[in-house]
Phi, psi and omega in degrees: 000136181286132179282152173260110183270153176292163179303159186301317180298321179291324177297319179299316178298322180299329180260016168116353180293137178235164179289147176294149178282163173276109185282158177246349182271154185294150177250346176281133183303320183296335182265352181280140177292143179247090184296325185292334183261011178283116183288141179186179173265112182253028167079310185221145165285158177242134182285320181217128174215139181169221186227155180222171178058043178263115180267134182207138177284136180225159172257134176234157174254156182211143172292333180263146178293143355287132188289338172228132183210156175259136177219166178260118182256150175246120187254148160237124185240120181221157171227168171285169178217118182290161185296332183267007174255132177288321181193182178251162175271095189292336179296335178293334181294310178290329176298313180291324177302314181293315181298318186286311188274005166290336187230006182232142166289155175270111175224171176301322182289315181290331176295323176297316178298316181295321181296319177295324177298317179300315180299316181293314183293331180268002179058043179236168185270343185213156178208159179219138175235125175240127184222135181236139180201155172279135178248127182254146180208151182280134173240138180246130184296150191290331184255310186267355178058041177273129183269147173204177183250122174253174180207159172221160179262130184242140171228127169257135176231103187243130180239146174233136177222133183303327182269321187263346182084218187254149168229127181240123178235131178235139179236137174231134171241119180226160182253140177221181174248138170235143177248134188288119178297323180294315179300318178296320184291322188263348185266146176294327178206157179067177176194143181280149177226177184206159170279131184240138179250117182256126177242121179242130176239122184233133170269122191242157177292119186288352177268354183260120182265122179206159170274090186295336176301311182292324180298312182289321178299318179298320179298321180287310188287323184288343182255357182277171174293323177201155171280154170271143182234141179285333181229125178223125169264176185303315177298328177291316179301319177299314181296317181293316181298315181291323178296319178296320180295329180280349184227062181294146181216127163284162176300326177294321179299316187294316181294326179290319180292319176297317179300323180298319177296316181292324178299322183282346181281122188294336185264000178266118184276320179206162182202161171226136179236130176233147175222138177231118178264124172277093189298137183271343180238011174233162173273349181257168172261158172252137184228155173207148179211138172218154177225155183207138175239128183286000000 
């Protein structure tokens, strides 16, 4: 038999809901005290204050298909804070994020514009925007030309300072294949290989416009033993396996070859390259890292 339950409001009361109190504090924004904007000497300036782990949908452009795509980005938004400010109005950060990316694509150039807007709106001299998102691109298998979607992780780290101007740093982490040269050299047949994760961080000339995602991806993939593909048929597997065998790479080899490509790019001021091999015949990983400033 179906029970007859009390009305919803009564059910809520049964589980603890109480009536709101009669408040004495103002409800109009203009009458509310603003503690953060009260001027005083607060001992120290702060270099960065703000919010992090803010997820927001953005549109990005790419040299690789799909040339325009929507992705979910994770933002950290901060500004400087002068010594005579108690704090910042953090709600303005998400407000500006929503206003700006409703009508702008996310690019290195628009991020510089947005970072300067944050500094101005918060009445501060400097601001920083760090945003991370997955970037998707089409890959075609080498023999059968089968298409699929691959991805890499991208981070833009853009800073604005009234005195120093802009600093743009981009990081890409992508996966490739490496085949062990030692294993190939000493074995009668075959050689072990592994999935390798290459992370490149480059400080770039903010006056040079490029799709840095594509630049960094090319540096990683073109120097590996093989590219990873989302779709492979048997003729493709044969082509990938043989190509890797013809291009053996130690983890040390890969970071040096990637570094050479970044070194030759005229708009890259400094860079760091890291590689981590998930070893297929060891329980440990192999790692290498190098950095260079021109």
